[in-house]
Coordinates of C-alpha atoms in Angstrom, one line a residue:
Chain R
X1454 CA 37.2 -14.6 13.6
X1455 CA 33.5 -15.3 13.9
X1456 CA 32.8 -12.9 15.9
X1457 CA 34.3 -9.8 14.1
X1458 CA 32.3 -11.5 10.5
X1459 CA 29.2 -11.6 12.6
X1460 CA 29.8 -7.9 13.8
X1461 CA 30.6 -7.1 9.9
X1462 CA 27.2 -8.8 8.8
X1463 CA 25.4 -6.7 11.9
X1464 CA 26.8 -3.5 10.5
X1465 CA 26.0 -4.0 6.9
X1466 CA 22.5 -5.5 7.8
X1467 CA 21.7 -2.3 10.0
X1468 CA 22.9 -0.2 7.1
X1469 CA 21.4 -1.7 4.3
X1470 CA 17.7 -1.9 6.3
X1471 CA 18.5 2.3 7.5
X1472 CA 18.7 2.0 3.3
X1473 CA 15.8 0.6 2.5
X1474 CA 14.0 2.8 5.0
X1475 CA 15.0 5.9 3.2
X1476 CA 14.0 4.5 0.0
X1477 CA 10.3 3.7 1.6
X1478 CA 10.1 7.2 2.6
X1479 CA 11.3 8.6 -0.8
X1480 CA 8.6 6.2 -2.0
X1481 CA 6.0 7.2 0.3
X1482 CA 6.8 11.1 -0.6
X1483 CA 6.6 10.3 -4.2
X1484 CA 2.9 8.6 -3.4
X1485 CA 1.7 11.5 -1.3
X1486 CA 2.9 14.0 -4.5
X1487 CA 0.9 11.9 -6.7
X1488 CA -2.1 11.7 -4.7
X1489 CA -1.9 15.2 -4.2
X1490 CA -2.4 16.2 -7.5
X1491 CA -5.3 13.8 -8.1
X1492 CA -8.9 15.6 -7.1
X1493 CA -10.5 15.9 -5.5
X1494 CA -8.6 17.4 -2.7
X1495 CA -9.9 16.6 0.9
X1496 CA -9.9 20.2 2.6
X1497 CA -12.0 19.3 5.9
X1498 CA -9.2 17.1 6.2
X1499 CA -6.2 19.1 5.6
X1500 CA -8.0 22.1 7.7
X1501 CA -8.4 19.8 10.8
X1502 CA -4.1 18.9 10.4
X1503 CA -3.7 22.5 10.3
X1504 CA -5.6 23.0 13.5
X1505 CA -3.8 20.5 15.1
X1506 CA -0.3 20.9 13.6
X1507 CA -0.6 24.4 13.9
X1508 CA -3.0 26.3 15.7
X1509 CA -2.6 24.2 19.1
X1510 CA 1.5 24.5 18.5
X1511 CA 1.4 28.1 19.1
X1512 CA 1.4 28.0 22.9
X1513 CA 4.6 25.4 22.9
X1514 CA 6.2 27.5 20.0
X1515 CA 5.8 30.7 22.0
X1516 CA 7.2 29.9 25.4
X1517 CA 10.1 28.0 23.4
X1518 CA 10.5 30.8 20.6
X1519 CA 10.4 33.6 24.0
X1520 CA 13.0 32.1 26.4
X1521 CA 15.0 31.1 23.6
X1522 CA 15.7 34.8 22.7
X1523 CA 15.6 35.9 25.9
X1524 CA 18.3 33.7 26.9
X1525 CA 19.9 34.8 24.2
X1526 CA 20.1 38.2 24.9
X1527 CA 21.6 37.2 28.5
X1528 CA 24.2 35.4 26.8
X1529 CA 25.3 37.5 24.5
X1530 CA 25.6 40.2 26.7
X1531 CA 28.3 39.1 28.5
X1532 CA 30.4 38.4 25.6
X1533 CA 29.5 41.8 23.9
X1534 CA 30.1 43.2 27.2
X1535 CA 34.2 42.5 26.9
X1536 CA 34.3 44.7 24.1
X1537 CA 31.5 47.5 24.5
X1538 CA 29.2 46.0 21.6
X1539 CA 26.4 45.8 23.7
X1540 CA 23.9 47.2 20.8
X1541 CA 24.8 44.1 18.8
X1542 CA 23.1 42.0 20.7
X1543 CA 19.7 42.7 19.2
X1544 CA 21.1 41.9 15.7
X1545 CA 22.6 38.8 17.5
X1546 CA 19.0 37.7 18.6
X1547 CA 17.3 38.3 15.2
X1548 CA 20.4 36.8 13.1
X1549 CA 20.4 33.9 15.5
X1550 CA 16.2 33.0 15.7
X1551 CA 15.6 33.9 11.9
X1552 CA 18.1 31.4 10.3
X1553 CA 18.7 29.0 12.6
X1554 CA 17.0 28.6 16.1
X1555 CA 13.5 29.3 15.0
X1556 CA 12.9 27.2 12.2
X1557 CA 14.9 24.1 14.1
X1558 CA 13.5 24.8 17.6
X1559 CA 10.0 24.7 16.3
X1560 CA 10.6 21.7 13.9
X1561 CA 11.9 20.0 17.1
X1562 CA 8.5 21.0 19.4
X1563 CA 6.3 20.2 16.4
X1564 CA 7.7 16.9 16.2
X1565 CA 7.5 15.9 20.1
X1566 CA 3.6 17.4 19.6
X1567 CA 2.5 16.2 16.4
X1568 CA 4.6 13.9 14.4
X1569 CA 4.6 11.4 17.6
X1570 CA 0.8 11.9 17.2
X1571 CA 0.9 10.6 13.6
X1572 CA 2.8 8.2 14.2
X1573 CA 0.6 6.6 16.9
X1574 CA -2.4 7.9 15.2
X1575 CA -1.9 6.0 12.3
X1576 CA 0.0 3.2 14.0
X1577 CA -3.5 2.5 16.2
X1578 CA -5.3 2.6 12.9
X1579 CA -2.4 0.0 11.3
X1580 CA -3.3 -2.6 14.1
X1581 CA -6.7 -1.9 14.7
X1582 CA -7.6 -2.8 10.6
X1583 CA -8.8 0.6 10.0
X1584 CA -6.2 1.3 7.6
X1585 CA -7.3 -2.2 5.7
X1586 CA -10.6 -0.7 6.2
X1587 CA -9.9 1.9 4.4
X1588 CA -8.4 0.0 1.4
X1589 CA -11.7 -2.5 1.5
X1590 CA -13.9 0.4 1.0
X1591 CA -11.9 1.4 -2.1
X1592 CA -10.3 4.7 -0.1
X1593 CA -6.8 5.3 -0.5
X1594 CA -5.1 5.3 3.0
X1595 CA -2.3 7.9 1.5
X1596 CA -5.1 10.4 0.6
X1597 CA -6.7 10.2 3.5
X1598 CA -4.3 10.3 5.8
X1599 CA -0.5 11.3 4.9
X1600 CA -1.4 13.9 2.4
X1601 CA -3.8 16.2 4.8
X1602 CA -1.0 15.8 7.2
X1603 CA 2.1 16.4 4.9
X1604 CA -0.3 19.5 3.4
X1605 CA -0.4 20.6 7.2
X1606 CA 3.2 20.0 8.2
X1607 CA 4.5 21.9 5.3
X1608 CA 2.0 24.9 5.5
X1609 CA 2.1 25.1 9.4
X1610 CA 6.2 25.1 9.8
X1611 CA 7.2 28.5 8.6
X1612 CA 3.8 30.2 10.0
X1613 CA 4.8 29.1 13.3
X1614 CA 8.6 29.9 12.4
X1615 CA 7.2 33.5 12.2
X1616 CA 5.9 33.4 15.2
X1617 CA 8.9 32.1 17.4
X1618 CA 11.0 34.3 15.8
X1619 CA 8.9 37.2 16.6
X1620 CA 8.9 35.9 20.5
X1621 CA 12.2 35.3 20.3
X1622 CA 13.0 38.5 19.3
X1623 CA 10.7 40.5 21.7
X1624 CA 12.2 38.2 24.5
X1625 CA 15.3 39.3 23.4
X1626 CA 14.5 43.0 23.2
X1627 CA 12.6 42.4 27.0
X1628 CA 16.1 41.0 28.6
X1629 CA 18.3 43.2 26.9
X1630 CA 16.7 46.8 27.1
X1631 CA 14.7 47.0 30.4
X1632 CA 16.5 44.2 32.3
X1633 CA 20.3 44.8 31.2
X1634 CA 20.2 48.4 30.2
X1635 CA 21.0 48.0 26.4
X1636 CA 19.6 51.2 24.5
X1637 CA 16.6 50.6 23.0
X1638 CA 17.2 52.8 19.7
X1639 CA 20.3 51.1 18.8
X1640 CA 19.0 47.6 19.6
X1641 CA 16.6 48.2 17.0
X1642 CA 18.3 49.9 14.6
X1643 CA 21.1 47.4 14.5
X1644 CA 18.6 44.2 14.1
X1645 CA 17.0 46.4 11.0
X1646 CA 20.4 47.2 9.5
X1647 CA 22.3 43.8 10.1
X1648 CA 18.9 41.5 9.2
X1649 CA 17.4 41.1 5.7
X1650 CA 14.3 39.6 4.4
X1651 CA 16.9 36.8 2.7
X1652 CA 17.9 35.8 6.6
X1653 CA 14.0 35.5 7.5
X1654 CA 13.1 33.6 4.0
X1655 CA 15.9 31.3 4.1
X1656 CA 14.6 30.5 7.5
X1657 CA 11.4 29.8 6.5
X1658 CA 12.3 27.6 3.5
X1659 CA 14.1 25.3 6.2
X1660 CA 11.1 25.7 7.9
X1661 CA 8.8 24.0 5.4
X1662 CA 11.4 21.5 4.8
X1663 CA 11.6 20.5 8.7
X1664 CA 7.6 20.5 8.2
X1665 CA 8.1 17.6 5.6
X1666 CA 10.3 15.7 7.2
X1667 CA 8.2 15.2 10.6
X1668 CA 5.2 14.6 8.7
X1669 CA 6.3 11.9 6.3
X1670 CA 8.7 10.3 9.0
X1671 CA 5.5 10.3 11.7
X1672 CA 3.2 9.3 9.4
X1673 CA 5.5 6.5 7.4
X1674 CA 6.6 5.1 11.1
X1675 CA 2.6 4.8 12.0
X1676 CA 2.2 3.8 9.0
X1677 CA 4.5 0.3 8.8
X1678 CA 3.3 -0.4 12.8
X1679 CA 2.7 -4.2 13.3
X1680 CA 2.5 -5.7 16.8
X1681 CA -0.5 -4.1 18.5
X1682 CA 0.3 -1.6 21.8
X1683 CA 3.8 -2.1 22.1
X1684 CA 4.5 -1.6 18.0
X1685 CA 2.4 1.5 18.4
X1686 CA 4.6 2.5 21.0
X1687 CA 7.7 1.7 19.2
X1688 CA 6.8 3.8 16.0
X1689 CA 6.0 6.6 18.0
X1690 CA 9.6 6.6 19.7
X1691 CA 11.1 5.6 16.5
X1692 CA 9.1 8.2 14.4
X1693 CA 10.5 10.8 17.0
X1694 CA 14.1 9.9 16.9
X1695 CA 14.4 9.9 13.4
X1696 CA 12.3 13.0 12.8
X1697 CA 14.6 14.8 15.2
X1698 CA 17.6 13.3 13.9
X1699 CA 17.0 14.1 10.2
X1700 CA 15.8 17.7 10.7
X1701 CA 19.0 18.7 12.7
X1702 CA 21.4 16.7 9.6
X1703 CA 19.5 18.4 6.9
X1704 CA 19.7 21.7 8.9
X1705 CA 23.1 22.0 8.1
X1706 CA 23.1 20.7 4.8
X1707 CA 20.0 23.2 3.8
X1708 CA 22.3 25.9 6.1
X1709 CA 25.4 25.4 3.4
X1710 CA 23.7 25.4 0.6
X1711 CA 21.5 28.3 0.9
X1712 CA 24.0 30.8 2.6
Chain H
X1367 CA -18.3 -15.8 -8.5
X1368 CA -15.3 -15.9 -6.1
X1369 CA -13.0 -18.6 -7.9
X1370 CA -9.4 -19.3 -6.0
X1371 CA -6.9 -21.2 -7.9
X1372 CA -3.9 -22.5 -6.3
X1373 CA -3.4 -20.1 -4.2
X1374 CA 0.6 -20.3 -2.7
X1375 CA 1.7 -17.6 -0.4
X1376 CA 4.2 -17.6 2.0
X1377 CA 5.4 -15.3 4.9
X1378 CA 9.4 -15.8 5.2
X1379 CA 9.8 -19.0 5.7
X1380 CA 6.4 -19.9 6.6
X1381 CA 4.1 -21.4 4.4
X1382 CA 0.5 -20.8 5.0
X1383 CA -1.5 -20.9 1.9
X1384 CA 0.2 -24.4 -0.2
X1385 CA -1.4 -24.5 -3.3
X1386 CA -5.1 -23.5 -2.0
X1387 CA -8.5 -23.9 -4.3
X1388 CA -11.9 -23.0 -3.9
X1389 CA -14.8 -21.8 -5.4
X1390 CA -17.8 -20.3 -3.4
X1391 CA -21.4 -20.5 -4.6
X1392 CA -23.0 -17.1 -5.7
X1393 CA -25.7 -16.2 -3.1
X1394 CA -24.7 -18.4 -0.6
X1395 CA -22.9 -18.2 2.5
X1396 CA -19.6 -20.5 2.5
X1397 CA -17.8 -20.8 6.2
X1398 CA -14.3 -21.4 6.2
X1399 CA -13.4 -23.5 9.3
X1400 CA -9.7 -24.1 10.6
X1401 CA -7.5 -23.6 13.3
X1402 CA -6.3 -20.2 15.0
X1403 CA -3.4 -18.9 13.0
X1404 CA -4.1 -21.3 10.2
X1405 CA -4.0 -18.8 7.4
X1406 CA -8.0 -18.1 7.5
X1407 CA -7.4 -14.2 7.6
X1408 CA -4.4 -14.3 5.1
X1409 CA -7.4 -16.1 2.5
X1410 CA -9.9 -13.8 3.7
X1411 CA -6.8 -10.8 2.3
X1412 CA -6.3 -12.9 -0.7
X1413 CA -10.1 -12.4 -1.5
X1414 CA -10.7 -8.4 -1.2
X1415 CA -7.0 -8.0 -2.7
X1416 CA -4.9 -6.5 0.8
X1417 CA -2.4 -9.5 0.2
X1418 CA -1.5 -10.9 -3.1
X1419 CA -0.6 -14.5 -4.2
X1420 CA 2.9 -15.5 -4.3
X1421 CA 1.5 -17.5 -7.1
X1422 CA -2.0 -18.5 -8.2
X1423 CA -5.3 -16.7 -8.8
X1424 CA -8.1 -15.0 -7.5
X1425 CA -11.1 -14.8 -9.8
X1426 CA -13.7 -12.4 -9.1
X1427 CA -16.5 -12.6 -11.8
X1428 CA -14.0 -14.1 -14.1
X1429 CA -11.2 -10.9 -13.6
X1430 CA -7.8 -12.0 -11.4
X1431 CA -7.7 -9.4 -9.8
X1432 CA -3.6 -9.9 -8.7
X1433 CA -3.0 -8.4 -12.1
X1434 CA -5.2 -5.3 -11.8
X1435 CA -4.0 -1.6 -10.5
X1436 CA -5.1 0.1 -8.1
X1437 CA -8.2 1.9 -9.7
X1438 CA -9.6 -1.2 -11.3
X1439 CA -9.1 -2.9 -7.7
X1440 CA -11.2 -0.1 -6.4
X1441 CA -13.7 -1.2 -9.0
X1442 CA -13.7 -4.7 -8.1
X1443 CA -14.0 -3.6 -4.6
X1444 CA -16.7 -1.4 -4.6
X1445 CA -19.0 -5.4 -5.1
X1446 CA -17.3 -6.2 -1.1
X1447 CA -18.2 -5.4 1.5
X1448 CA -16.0 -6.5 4.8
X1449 CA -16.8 -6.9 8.7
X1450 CA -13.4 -6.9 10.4
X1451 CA -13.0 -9.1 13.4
X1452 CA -12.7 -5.9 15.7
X1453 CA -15.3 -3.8 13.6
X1454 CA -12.4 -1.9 12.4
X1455 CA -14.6 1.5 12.7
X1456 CA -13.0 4.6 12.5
X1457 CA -12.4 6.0 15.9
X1458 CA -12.3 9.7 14.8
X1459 CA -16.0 9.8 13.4
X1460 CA -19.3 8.8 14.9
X1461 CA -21.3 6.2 13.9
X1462 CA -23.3 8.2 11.4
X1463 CA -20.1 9.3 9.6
X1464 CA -18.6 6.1 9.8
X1465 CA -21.6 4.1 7.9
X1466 CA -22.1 7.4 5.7
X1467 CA -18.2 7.1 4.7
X1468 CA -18.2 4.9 2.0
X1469 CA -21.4 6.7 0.8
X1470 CA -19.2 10.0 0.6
X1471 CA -16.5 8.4 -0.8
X1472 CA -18.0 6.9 -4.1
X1473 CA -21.6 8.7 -4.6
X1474 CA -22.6 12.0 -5.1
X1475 CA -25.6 11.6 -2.9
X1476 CA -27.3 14.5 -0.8
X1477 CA -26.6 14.8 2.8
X1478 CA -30.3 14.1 3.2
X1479 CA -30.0 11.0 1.5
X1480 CA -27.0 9.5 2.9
X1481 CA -28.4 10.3 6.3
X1482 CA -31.4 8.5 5.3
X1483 CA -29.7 5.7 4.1
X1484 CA -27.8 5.4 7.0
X1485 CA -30.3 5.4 9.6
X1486 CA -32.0 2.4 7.6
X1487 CA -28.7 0.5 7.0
X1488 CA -28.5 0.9 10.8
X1489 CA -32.2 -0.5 11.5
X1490 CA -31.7 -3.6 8.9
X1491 CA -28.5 -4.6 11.7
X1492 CA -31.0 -3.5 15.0
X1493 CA -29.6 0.0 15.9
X1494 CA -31.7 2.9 16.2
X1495 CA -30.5 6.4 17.9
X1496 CA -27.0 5.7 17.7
X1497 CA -26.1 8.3 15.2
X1498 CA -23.9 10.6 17.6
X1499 CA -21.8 8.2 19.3
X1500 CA -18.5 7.4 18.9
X1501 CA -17.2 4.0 18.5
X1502 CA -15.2 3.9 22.1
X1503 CA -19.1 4.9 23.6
X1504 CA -20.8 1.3 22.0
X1505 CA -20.3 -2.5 22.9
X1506 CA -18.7 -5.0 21.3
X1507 CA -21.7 -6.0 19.8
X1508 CA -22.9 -2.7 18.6
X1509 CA -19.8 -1.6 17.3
X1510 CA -20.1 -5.2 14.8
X1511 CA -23.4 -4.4 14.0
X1512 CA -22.3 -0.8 13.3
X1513 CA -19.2 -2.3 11.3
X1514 CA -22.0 -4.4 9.6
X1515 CA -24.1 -1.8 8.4
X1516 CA -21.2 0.1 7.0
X1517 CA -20.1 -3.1 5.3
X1518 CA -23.9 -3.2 3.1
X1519 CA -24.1 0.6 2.9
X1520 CA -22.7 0.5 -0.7
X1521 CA -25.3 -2.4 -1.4
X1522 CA -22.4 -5.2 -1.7
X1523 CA -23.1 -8.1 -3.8
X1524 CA -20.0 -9.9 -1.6
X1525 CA -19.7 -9.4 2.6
X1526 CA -17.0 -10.8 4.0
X1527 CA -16.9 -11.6 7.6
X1528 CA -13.3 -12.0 9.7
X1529 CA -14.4 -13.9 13.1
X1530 CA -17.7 -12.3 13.3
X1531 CA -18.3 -13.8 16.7
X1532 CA -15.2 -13.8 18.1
X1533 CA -15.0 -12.5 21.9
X1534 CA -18.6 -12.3 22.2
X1535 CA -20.8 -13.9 24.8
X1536 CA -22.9 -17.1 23.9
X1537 CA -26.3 -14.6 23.5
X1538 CA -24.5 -11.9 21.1
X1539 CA -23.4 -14.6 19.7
X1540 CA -26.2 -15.7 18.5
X1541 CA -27.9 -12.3 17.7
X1542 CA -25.0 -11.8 15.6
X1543 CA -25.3 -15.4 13.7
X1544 CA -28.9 -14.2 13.3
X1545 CA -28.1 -11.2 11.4
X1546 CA -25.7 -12.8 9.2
X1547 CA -28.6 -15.3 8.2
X1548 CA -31.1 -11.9 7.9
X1549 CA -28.7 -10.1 6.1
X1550 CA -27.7 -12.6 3.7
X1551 CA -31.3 -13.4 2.5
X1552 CA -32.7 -9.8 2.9
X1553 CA -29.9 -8.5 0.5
X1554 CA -29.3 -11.4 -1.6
X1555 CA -25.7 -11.2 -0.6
X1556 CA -22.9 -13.9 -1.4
X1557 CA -21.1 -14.3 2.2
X1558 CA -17.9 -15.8 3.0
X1559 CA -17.5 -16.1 7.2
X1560 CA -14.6 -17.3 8.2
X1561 CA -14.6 -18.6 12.0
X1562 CA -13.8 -21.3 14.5
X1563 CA -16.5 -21.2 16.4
X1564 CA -18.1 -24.8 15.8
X1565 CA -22.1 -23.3 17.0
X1566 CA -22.2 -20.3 14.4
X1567 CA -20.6 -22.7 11.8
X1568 CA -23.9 -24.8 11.4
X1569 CA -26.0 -21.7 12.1
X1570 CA -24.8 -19.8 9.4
X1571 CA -23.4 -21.8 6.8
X1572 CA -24.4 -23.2 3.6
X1573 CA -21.0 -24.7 2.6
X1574 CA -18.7 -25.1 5.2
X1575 CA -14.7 -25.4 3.8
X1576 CA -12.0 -26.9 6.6
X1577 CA -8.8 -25.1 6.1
X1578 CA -5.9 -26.9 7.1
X1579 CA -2.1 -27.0 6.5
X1580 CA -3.0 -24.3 3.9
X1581 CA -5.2 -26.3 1.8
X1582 CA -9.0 -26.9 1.8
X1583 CA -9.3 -30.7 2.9
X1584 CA -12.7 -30.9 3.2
X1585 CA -15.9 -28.9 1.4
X1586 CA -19.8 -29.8 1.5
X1587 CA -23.0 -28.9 2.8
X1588 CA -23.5 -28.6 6.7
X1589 CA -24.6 -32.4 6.9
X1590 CA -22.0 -33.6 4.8
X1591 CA -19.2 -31.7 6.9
X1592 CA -21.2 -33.5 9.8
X1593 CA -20.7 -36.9 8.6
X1594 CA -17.6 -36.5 7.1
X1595 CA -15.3 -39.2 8.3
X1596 CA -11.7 -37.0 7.6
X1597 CA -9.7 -37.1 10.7
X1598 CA -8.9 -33.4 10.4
X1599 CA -12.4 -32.0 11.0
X1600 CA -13.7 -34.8 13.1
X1601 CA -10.3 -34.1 15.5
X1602 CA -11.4 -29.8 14.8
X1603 CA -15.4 -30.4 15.3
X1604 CA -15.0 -32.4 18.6
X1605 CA -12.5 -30.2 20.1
X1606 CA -10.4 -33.4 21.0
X1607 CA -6.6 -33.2 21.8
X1608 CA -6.3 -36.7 19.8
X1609 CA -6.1 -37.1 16.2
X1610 CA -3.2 -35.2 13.3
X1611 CA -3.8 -31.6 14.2
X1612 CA -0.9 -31.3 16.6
X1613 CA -1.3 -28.5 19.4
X1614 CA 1.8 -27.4 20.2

């Protein structure tokens, strides 16, 4: 009997603290908004997040966004194949990378780059005193530090979403028409007939919405770090799981409510 | 003034401020003595306003500033200055943004003059040419002098030092004690060390408080801390294993 009421009292604890973690995050959104607003605005900042949020993702987003679509391509192939649809499979590619596997795949690489990198980052700064520092010297930490990074992740997301859907399209177009023989003018013509702008800016808007949710969850994880090396190590892993986590749930809540 | 009024404030369970008062002397430097994990740094908080009282207050020039909000904090603030007990520089800038950052933050002063003031911030704590490094290129030393100079660049009426010589070697030591004596007369500054580092105590200090059990339960001048006949600090100045401050 004890043992299935300690269970019980495990459970609800682990819930009710998964709870109150949301809430601090909510919180620590609401705080960044606020701080946001209030000038002045800290753009050396916010342009050296963008470097490094965006700018040195491209090479990661590229070779993801390329094989993505090129493998793809492969795939589809073979199932098009059974029933002499072989032109679809461009449209397949650019569906597929616009609304779905661009904007996730990228969240996903952004967040093993650079939301583990706020998360330790700021974690370091947590149990070094710097962030105490920064309070002491009558700096807010969330100004300094979350909103140039928030700013970035949200800005940087869909740019890069371009970008590995482009790749992934072109890797697409590179399997199917030279390597499997798909004709070139209907493998474009279907991906402009079958796609829309509505695909590519839905895509997008889940983009900037991923972009949110690695920055706040890095930089909230690095954030709350006590216990020197090993808490630094734990928010990073943490900050990781839980980015990754929440971007693929609200993918498919952001997927049903915009299409 | 720094005035502390019954200061309670517990972590969980654990007590470690009960009921804590103290007032330190205006241009003076008070040392707050006590045992490692005694709740020195958790008063040291209570001071510049990172932790708040469970109950009591902290008086600075007659405001309790556990009741203010966060931009009349920031007002209070701007009198502190603070050396952390690991210098607590920022590891993304060099030293010459990381003294100039407070400087940036709250004046609208030239680049010329900020540099200025810098580089003579940085010659009041005995570093010259150090402008480019980065905190992981300096010593420990250095990087608390560094931490120092960024701690009077706003001219501070209050510095507040966390274990200033703490993992130092006997000589930086006492370069550093120096420069807490220097600084404090130079600037005029009101300075509130704490430590447990029995040399520096006498070097520095003016007033020496003993923190123990999270009250204050002794306070005087160097020589009367010397003679004082309380168990607690004799047991604490001697270093002995005998006497009520149980070690494990």
């Amino acid at each position: 009997m004890n043992k299935i009421a300690a269970t019980v009292d495990n459970f609800g604890r682990a819930i009710l603290e998964n709870i109150e973690e949301m809430g601090r995050i909510l919180l620590l959104f609401l705080s960044v908004l606020m701080w946001m607003v209030r000038p002045p605005l800290k753009l050396r900042l916010i342009f050296k997040q963008m470097e490094f949020v965006g700018v040195k993702s491209i090479f990661v987003v590229v070779l993801t966004g390329t094989f993505t679509g090129m493998v793809m391509a492969l795939q589809g192939y073979y199932g098009f194949k059974m029933f002499n649809a072989e032109s679809l499979v461009g449209s397949t590619v650019a569906l597929g990378m616009t609304r779905e596997l661009g904007p996730v795949l990228t969240a996903l690489m952004v967040t093993a780059r650079a939301g583990s990198a706020m998360a330790a980052e700021l974690g370091t700064m947590r149990v070094t005193e710097q962030i105490d520092a920064l309070y002491v010297m009558a700096a807010n930490p969330v100004k300094h530090l979350i909103v140039p990074r928030v700013i970035a992740g949200v800005l940087m997301l869909p740019l890069l979403t371009v970008v590995s859907d482009f790749m992934g399209i072109l890797g697409g177009y590179f399997v199917g028409v030279p390597v499997l023989g798909i004709n070139s003018g209907a493998f474009i013509s279907n991906i402009t007939k079958l796609v829309d702008l509505g695909d590519i800016y839905h895509g997008l808007t889940k983009a900037a919405f991923f972009g949110l949710i690695l920055s706040l969850v890095g930089c909230h994880k690095g954030f709350i770090a006590t216990g020197g090396a090993e808490g630094v190590g734990r928010a990073t892993t943490e900050a990781v799981v839980l980015a990754s986590v929440s971007i693929l749930i609200s993918d498919y809540f952001l997927t049903a409510i915009m299409f | 003034m720094i005035k502390l009024v019954g200061i309670h404030k517990s972590f969980g369970r654990q007590k470690v401020l009960d009921g804590l008062s103290l007032d330190i002397e205006d241009g003076k430097t008070t040392v707050i003595i006590g045992g490692s994990g005694g709740g020195k740094s958790v008063l040291l908080k209570h001071i510049i306003g990172l932790l708040k009282p469970d109950s009591g207050q902290v008086l600075i020039d007659g405001v309790d500033i556990a009741s203010l909000n966060d931009r009349d904090l920031n007002e209070i603030r701007k009198k502190f200055g603070m050396l952390f007990q690991e210098a607590a520089l920022f590891d993304s800038m060099n030293v010459m943004e990381n003294v100039a950052f407070p400087l940036r933050e709250h004046t609208g002063k030239k680049e010329k003059e900020i540099r200025e003031i810098v580089k003579e911030k940085l010659k009041a704590v005995g570093l010259t040419g150090v402008e480019d490094k980065m905190p992981s290129e300096l010593s420990g030393g250095m990087r608390k002098r560094v931490g120092l100079a960024r701690a009077i660049a706003m001219q501070p009426q209050i510095v507040l030092f966390d274990e200033p010589t703490t993992g130092l070697d006997p000589v930086m030591t006492e370069a550093i004690n120096e420069l807490i004596v220097e600084t404090q007369r130079n600037f005029d500054l009101t300075c509130v060390v704490i430590s447990h580092d029995v040399q520096s105590i006498f070097t520095v200090g003016h007033k020496i408080a003993m923190l123990y059990k999270g009250k204050i339960v002794e306070y005087g001048t160097p020589e009367e801390i010397k003679s004082s006949s309380d168990p607690v600090l004799r047991q604490f100045l001697s270093g002995s294993l005998e006497g009520p401050i149980s070690v494990i």
